[in-house]
PDB file of C-alpha atoms in Angstrom:
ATOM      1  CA  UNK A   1       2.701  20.488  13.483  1.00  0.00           C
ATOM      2  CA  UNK A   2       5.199  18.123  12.920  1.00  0.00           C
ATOM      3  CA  UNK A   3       8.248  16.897  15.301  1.00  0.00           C
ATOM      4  CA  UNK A   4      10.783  18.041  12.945  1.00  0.00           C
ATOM      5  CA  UNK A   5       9.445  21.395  12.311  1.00  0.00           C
ATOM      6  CA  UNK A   6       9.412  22.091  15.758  1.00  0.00           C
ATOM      7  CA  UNK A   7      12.833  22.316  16.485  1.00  0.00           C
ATOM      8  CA  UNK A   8      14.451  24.982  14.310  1.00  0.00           C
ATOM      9  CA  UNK A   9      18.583  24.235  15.749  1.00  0.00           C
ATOM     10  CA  UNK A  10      20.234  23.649  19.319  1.00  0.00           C
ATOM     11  CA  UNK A  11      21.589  27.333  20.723  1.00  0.00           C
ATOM     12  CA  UNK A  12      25.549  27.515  20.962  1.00  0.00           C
ATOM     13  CA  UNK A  13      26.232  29.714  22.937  1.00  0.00           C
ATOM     14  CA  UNK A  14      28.537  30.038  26.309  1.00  0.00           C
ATOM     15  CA  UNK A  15      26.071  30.328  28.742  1.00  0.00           C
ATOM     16  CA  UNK A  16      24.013  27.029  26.839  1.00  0.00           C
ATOM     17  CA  UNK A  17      26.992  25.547  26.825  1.00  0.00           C
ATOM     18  CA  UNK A  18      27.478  25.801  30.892  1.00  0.00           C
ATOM     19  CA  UNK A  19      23.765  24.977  31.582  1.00  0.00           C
ATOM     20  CA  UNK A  20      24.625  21.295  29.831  1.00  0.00           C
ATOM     21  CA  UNK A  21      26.554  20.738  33.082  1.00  0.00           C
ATOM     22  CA  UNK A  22      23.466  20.569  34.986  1.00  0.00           C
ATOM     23  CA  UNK A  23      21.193  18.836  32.232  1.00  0.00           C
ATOM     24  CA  UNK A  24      19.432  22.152  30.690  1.00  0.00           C
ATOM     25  CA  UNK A  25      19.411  22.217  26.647  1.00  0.00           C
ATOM     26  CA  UNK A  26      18.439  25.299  24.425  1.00  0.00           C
ATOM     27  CA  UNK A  27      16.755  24.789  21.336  1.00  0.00           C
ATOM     28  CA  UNK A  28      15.298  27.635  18.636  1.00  0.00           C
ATOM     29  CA  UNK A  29      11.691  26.248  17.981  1.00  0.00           C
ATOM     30  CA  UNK A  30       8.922  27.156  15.790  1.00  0.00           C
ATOM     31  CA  UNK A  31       7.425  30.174  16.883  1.00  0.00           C
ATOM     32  CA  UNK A  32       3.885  28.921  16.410  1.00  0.00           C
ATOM     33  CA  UNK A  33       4.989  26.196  19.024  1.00  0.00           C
ATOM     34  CA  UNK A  34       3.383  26.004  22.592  1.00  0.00           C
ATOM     35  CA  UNK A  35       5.311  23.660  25.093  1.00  0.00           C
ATOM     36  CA  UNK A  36       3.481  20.388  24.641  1.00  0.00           C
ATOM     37  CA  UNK A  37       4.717  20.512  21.258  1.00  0.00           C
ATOM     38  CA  UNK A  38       8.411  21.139  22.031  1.00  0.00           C
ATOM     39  CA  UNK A  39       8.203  18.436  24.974  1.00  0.00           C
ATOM     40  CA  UNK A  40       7.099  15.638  22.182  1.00  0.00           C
ATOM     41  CA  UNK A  41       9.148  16.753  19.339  1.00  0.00           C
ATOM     42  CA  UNK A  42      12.071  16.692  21.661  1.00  0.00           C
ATOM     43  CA  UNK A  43      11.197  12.983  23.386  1.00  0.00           C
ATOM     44  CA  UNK A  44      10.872  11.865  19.858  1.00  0.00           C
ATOM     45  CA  UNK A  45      14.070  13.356  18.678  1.00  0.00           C
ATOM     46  CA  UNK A  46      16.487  12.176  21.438  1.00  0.00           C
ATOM     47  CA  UNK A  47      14.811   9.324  23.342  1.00  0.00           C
ATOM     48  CA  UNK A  48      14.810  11.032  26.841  1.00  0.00           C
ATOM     49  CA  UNK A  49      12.133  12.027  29.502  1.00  0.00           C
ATOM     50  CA  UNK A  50      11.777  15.704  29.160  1.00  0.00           C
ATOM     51  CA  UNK A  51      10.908  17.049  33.105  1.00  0.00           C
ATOM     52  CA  UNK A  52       9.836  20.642  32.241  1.00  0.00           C
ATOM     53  CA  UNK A  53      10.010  23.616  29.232  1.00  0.00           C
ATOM     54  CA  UNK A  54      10.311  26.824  29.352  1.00  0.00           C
ATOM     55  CA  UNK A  55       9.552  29.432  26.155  1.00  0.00           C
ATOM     56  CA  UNK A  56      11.070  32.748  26.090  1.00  0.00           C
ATOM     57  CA  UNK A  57      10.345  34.806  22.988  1.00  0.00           C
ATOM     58  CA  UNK A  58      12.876  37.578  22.724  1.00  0.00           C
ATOM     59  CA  UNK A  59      12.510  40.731  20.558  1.00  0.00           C
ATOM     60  CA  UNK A  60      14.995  41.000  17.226  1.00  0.00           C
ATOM     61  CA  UNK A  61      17.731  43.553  17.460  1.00  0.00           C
ATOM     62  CA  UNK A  62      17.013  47.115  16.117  1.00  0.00           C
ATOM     63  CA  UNK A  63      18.492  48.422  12.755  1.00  0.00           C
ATOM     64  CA  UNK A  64      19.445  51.796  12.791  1.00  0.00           C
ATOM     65  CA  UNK A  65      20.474  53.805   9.632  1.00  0.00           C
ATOM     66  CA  UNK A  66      21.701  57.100   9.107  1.00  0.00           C
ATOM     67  CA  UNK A  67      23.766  59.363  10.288  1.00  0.00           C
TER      68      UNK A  67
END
């Protein structure tokens, strides 16, 4: 796999933005992507020394219908 189909996007959100303070980054990767790929794609990417990953994989949101 590629560098640049590893990363999907960087997370926005207000808790990602207040772990920046303290050097954490979130990223959506590939879901076919185990941490030694994320670690390169991402010291290729940004030119930094990545110190550790960590993959969560979180279940989609449930669409309910009816009445």
């Amino acid at each position: 796999m590629l560098p640049g189909e590893v990363l999907v996007r960087p997370l926005i959100t207000e808790k990602g933005t207040a772990s920046q303070e303290i050097g954490k980054y979130l990223f959506e990767v590939n879901i076919n992507a185990n941490k030694v790929q994320v670690k390169q794609a991402i010291e290729l990417a940004f030119d930094v020394t990545v110190i550790n990953v960590n993959i969560t994989r979180l279940p989609g949101k449930t669409k309910r219908s009816g009445a």
